[in-house]
PDB file of C-alpha atoms and ligand atoms in Angstrom:
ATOM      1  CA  UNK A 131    -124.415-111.321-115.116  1.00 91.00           C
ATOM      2  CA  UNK A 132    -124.589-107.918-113.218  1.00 95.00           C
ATOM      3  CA  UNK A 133    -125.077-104.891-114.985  1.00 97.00           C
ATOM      4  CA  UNK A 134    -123.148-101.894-114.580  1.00 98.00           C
ATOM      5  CA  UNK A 135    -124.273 -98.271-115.779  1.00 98.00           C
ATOM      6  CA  UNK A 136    -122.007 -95.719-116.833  1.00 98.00           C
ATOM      7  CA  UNK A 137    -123.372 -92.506-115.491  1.00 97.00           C
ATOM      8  CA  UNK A 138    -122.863 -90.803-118.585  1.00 97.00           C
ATOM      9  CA  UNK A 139    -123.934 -88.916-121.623  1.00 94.00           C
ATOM     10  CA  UNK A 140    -120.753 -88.100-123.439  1.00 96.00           C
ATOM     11  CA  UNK A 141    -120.637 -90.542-126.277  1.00 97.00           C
ATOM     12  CA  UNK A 142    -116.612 -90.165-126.538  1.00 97.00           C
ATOM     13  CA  UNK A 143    -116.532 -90.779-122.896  1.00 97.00           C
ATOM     14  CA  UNK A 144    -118.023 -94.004-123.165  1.00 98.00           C
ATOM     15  CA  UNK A 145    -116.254 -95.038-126.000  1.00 97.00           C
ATOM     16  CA  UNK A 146    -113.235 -94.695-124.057  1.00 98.00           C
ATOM     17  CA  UNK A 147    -114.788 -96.542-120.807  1.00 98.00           C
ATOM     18  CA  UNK A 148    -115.799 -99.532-122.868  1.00 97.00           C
ATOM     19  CA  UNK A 149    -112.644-100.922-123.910  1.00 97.00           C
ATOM     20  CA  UNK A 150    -111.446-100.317-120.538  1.00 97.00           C
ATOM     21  CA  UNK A 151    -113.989-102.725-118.533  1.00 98.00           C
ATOM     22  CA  UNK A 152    -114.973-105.192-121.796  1.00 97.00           C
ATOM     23  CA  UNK A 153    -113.528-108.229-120.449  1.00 97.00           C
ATOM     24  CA  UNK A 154    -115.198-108.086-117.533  1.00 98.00           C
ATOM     25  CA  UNK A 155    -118.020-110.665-116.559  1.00 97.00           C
ATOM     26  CA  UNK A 156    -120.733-107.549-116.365  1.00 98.00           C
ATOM     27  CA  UNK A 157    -123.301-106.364-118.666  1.00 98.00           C
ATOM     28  CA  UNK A 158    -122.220-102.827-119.262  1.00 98.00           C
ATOM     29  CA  UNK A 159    -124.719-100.357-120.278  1.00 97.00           C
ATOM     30  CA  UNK A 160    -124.765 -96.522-120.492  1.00 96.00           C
ATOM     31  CA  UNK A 161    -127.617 -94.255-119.316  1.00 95.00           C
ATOM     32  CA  UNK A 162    -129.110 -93.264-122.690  1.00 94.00           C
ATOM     33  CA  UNK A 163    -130.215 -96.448-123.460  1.00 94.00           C
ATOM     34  CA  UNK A 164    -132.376 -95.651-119.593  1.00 96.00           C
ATOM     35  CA  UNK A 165    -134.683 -93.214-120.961  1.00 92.00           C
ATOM     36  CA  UNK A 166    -136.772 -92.815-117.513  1.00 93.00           C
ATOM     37  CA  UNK A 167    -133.462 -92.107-116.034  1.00 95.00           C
ATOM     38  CA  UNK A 168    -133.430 -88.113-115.390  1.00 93.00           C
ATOM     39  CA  UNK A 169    -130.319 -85.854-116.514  1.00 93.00           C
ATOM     40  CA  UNK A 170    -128.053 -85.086-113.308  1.00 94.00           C
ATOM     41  CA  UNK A 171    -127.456 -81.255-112.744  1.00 92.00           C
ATOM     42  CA  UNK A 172    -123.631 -81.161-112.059  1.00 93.00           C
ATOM     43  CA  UNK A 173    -123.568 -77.800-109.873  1.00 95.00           C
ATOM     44  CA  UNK A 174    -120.396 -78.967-107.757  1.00 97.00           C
ATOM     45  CA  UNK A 175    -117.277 -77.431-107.726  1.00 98.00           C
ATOM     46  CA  UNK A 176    -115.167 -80.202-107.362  1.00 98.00           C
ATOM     47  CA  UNK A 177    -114.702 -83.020-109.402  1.00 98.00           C
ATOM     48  CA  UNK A 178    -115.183 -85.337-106.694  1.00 98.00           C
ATOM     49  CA  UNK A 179    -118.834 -83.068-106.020  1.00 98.00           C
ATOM     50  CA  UNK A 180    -119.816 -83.843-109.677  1.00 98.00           C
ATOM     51  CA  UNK A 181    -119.088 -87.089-110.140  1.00 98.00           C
ATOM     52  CA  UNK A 182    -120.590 -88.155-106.940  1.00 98.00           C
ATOM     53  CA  UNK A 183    -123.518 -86.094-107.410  1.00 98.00           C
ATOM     54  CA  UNK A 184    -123.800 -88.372-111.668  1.00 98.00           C
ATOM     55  CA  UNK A 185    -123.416 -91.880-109.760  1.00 98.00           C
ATOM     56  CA  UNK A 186    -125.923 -91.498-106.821  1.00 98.00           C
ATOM     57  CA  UNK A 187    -128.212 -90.127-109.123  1.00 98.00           C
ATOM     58  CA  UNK A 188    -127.881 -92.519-111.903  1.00 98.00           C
ATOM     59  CA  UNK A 189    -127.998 -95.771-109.547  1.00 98.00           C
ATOM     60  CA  UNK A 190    -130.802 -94.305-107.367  1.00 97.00           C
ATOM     61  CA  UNK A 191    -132.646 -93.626-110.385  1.00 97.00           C
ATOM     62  CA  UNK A 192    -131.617 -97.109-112.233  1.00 97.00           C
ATOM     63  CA  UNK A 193    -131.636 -99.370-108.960  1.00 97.00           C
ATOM     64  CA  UNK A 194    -128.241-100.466-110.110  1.00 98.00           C
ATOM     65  CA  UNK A 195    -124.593-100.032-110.195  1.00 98.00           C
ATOM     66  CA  UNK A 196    -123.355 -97.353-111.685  1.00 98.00           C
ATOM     67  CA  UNK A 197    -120.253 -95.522-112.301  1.00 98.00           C
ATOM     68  CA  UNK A 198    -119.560 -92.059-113.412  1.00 98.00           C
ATOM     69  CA  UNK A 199    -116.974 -89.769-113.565  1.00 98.00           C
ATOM     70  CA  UNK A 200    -116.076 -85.845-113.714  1.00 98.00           C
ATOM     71  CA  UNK A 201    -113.261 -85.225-115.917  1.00 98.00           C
ATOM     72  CA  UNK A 202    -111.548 -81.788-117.132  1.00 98.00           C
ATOM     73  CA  UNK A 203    -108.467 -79.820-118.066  1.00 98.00           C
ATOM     74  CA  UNK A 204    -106.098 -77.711-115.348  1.00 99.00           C
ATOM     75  CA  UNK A 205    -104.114 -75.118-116.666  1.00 98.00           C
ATOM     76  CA  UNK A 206    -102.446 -73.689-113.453  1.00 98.00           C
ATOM     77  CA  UNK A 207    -100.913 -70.806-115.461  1.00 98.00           C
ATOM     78  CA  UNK A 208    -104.353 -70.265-115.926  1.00 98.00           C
ATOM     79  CA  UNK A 209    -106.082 -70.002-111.942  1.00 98.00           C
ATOM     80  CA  UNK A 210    -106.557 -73.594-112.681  1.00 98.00           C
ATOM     81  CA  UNK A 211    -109.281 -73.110-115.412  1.00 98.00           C
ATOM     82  CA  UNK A 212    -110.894 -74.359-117.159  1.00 98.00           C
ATOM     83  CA  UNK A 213    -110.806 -77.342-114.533  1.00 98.00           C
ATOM     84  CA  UNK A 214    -114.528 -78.135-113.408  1.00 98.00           C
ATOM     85  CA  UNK A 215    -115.814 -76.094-115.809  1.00 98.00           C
ATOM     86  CA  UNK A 216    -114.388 -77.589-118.993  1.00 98.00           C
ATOM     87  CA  UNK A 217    -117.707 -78.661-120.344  1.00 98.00           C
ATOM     88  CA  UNK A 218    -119.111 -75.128-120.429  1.00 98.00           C
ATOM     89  CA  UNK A 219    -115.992 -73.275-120.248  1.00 98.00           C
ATOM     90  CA  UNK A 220    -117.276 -71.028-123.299  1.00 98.00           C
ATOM     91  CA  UNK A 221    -120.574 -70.574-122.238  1.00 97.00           C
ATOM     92  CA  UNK A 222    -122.645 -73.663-124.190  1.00 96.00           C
ATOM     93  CA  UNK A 223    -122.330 -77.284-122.948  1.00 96.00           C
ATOM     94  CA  UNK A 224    -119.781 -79.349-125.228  1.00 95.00           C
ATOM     95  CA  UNK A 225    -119.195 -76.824-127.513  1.00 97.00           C
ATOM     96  CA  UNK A 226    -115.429 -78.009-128.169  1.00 97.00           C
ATOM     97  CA  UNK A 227    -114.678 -75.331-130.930  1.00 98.00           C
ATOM     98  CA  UNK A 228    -115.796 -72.726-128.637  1.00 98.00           C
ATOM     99  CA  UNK A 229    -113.749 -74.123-125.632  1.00 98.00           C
ATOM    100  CA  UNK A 230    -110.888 -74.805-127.530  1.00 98.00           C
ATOM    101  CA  UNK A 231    -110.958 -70.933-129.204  1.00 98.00           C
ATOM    102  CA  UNK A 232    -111.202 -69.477-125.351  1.00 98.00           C
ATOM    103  CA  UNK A 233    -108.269 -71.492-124.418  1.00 98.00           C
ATOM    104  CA  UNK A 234    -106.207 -70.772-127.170  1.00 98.00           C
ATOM    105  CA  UNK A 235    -106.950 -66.563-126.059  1.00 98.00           C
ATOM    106  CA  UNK A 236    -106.098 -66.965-122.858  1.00 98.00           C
ATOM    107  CA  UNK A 237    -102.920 -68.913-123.272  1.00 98.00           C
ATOM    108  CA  UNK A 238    -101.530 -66.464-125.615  1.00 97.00           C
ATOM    109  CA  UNK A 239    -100.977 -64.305-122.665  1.00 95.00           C
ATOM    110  CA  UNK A 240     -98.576 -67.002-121.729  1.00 98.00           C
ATOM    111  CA  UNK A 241     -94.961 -67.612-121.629  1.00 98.00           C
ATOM    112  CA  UNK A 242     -94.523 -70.658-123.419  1.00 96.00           C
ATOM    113  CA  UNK A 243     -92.295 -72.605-120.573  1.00 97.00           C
ATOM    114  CA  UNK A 244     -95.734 -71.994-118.338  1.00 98.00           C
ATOM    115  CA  UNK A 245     -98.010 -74.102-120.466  1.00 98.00           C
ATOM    116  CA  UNK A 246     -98.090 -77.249-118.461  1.00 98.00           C
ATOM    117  CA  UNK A 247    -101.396 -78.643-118.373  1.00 98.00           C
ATOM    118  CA  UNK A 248    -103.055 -81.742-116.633  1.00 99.00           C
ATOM    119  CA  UNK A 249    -106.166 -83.808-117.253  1.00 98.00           C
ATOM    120  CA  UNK A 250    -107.889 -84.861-114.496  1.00 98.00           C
ATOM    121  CA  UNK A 251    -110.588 -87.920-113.879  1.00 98.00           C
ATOM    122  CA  UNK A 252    -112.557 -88.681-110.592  1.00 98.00           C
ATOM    123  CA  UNK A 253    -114.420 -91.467-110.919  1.00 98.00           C
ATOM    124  CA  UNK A 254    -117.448 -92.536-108.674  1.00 98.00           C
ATOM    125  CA  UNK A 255    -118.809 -96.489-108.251  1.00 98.00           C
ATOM    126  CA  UNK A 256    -122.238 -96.443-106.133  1.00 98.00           C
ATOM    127  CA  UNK A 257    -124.230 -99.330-105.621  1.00 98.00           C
ATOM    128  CA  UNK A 258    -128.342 -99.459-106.231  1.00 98.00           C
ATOM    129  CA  UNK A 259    -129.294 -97.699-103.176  1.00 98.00           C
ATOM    130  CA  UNK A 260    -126.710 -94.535-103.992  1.00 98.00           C
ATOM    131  CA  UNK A 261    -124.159 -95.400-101.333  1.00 98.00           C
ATOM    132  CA  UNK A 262    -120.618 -94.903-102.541  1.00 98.00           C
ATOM    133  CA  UNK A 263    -118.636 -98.016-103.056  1.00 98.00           C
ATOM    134  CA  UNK A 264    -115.712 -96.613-104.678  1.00 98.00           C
ATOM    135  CA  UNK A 265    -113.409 -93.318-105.574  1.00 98.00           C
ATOM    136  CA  UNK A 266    -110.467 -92.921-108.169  1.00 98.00           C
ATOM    137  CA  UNK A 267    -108.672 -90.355-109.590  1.00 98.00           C
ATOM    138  CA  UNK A 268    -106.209 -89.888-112.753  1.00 98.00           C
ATOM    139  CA  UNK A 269    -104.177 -87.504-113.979  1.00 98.00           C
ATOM    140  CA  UNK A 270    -102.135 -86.921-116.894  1.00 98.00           C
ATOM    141  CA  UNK A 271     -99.799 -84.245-117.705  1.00 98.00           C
ATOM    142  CA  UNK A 272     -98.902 -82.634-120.579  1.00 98.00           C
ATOM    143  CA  UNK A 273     -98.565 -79.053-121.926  1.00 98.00           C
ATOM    144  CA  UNK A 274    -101.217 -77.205-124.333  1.00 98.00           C
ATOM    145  CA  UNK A 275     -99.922 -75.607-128.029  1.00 98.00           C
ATOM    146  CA  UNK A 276    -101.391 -73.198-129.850  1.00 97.00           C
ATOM    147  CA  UNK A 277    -101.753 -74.813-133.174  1.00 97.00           C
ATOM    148  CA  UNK A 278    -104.271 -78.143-133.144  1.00 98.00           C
ATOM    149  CA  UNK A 279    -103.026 -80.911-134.008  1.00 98.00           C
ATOM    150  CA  UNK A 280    -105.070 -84.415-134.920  1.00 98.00           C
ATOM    151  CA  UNK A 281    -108.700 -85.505-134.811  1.00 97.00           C
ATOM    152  CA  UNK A 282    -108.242 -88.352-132.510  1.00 98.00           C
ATOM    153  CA  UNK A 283    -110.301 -88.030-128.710  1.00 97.00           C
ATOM    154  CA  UNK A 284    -112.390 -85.110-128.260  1.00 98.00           C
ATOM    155  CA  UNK A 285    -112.603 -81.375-126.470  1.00 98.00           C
ATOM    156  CA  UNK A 286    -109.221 -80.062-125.784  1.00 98.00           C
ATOM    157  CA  UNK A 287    -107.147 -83.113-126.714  1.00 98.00           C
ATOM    158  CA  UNK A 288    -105.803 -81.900-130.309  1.00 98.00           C
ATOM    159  CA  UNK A 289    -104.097 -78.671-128.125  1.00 98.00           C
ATOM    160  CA  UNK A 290    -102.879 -81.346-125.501  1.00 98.00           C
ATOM    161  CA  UNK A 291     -99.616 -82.434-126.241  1.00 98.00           C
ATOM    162  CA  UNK A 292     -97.796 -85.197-124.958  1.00 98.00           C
ATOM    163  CA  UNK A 293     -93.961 -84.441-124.169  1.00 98.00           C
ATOM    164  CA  UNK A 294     -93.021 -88.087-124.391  1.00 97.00           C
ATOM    165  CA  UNK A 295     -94.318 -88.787-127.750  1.00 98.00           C
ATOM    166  CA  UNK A 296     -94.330 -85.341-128.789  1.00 98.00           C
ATOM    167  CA  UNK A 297     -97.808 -85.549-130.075  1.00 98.00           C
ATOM    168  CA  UNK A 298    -101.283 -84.218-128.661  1.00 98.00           C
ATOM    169  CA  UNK A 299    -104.028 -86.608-127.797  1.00 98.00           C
ATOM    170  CA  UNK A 300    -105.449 -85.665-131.194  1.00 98.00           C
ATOM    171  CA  UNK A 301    -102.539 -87.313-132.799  1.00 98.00           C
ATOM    172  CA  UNK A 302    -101.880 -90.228-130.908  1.00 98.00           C
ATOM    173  CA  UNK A 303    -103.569 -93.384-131.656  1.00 98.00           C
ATOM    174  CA  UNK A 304    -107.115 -94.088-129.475  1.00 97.00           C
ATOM    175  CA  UNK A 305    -105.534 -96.860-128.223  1.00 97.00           C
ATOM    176  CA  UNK A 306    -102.118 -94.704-126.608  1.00 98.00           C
ATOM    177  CA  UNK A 307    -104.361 -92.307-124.499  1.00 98.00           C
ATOM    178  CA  UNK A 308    -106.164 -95.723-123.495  1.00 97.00           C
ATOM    179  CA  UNK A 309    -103.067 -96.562-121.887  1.00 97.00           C
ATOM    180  CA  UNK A 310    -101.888 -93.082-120.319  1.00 97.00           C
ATOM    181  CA  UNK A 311    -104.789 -90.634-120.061  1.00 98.00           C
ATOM    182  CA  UNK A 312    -106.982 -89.483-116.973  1.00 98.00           C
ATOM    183  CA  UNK A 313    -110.132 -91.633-117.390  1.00 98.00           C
ATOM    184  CA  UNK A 314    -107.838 -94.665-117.873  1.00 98.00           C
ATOM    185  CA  UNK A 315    -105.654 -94.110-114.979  1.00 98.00           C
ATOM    186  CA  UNK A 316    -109.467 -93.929-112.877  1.00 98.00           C
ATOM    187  CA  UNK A 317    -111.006 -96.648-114.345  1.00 98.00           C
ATOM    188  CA  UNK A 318    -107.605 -98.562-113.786  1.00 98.00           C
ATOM    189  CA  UNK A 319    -107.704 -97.652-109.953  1.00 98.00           C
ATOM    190  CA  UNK A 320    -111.700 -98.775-109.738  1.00 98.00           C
ATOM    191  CA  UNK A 321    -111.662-101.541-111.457  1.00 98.00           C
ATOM    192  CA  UNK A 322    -110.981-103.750-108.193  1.00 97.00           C
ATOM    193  CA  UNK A 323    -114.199-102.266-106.443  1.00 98.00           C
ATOM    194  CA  UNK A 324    -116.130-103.277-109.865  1.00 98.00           C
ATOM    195  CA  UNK A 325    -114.628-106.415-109.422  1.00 98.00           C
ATOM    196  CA  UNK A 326    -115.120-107.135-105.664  1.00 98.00           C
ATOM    197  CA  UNK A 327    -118.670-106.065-106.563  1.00 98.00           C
ATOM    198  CA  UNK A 328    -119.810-107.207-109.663  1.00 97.00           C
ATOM    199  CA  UNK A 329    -117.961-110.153-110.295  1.00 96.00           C
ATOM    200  CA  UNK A 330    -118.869-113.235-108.883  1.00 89.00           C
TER     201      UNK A 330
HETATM  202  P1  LIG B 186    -121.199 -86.249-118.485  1.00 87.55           P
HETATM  203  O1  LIG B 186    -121.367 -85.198-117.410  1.00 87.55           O
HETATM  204  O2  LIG B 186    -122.485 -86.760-119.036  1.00 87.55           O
HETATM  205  O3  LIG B 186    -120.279 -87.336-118.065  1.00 87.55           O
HETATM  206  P2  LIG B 186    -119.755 -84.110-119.809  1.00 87.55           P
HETATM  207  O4  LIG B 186    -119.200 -83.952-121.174  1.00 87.55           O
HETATM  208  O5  LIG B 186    -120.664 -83.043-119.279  1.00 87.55           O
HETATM  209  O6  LIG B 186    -120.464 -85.542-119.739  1.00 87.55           O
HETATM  210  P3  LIG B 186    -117.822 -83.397-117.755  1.00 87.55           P
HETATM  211  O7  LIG B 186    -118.782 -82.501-117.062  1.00 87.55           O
HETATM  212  O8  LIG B 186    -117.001 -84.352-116.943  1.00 87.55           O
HETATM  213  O9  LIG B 186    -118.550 -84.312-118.832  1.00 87.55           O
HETATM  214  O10 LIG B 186    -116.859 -82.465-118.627  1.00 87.55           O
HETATM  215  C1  LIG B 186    -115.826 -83.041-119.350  1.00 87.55           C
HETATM  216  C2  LIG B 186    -115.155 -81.951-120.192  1.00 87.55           C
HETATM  217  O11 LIG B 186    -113.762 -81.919-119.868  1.00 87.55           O
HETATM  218  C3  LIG B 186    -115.239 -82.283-121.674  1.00 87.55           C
HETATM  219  O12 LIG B 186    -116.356 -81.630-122.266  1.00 87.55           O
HETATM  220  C4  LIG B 186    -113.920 -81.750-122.203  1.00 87.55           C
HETATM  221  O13 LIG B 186    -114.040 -80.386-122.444  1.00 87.55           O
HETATM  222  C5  LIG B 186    -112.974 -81.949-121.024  1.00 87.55           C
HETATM  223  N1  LIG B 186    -112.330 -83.283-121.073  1.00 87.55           N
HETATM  224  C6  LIG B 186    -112.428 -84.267-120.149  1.00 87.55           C
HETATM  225  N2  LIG B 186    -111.746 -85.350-120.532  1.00 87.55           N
HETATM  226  C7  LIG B 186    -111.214 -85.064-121.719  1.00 87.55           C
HETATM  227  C8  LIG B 186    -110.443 -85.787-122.632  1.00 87.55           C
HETATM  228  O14 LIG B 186    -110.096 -87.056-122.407  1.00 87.55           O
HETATM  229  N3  LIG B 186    -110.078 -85.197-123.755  1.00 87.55           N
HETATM  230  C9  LIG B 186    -110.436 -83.927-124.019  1.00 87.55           C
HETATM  231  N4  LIG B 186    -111.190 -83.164-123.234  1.00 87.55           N
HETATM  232  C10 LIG B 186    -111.588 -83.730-122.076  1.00 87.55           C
END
């Protein structure tokens, strides 16, 4: 069985991957359990930049397949922020609370009917030398409110709401944003590189 890594450290990011690949024939692991495997600086300002720059250095570090991704929120009423920046939008890496209280100041200036939002994912597959195999991107729309709502997902997904079910990923049910968020619409479009790849 081949092994994939998932260029990752974001333990809610990989708990969302998982599902998404399990019944595949691969061996999937994720890149803290590769200790000698060096942290990535992500200094692009793209998503495609980041996530290319995770998977080449992951697999050339690993000597094996590896997929990552770059994922973050667009607010265009915003200039597009936090967008690339998502992770650090506040200032500390991950700090969610700190994120989500920036967010919530800045959209205060704005009129509610401008609060459309959209999640994207870019996901990278590269093979053990660090070429490229593979690029996908999701998106999923929705529109940000001011008052959280849920504990479901992670960073800004109890302020993202989803018209449709008029409830925020914090609401909805793990397994409802597995079948309409970002991530799974890129994982969804690369699965038939891991496939053509990986699978015998
Ligand atoms: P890796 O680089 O190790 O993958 P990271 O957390 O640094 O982990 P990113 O640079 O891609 O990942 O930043 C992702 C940020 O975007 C994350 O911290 C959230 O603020 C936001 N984000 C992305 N996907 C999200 C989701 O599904 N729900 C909520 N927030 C999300």
């Amino acid at each position: 069985m081949l092994r994939l890594v998932l260029g990752t450290r974001n333990k809610k990011k990989i708990s969302e991957i998982i599902p998404l690949l399990a019944d595949l024939p691969i061996e999937i692991v994720d890149v803290s359990q590769l200790p000698h495997v060096p942290e990535v600086e992500e200094t692009g300002r793209t998503f495609l930049a980041n996530a290319s720059a995770k998977a080449q250095g992951v697999s050339k570090a690993a000597h094996t397949w590896t997929l990552a991704e770059d994922s973050g929120l667009v607010v265009p009423a915003l200039g597009n922020e936090p967008g690339v920046d998502s992770a650090i939008y506040a200032g500390k890496h991950g700090d969610d609370a700190a994120n989500n209280a920036k967010l919530l100041s800045k959209i205060a200036h704005v009129p509610e009917t401008e609060r459309g939002a959209y999640y994207v994912c870019v996901a990278v597959l590269c093979n053990p030398s660090g070429e490229i195999q593979a690029v996908s991107e999701g998106r999923c729309h929705g529109r940000i409110v001011t008052t959280p709502l849920g504990s479901h997902g992670f960073g800004y997904d109890p302020f993202f709401l989803i018209p449709e079910y008029h409830k925020t990923f914090g609401e909805l049910a793990p397994v409802v944003k597995a079948a309409l968020s970002h991530r799974a619409k890129a994982i969804h479009h690369i699965r038939s590189a891991i496939c053509k790849y990986l699978v015998p």
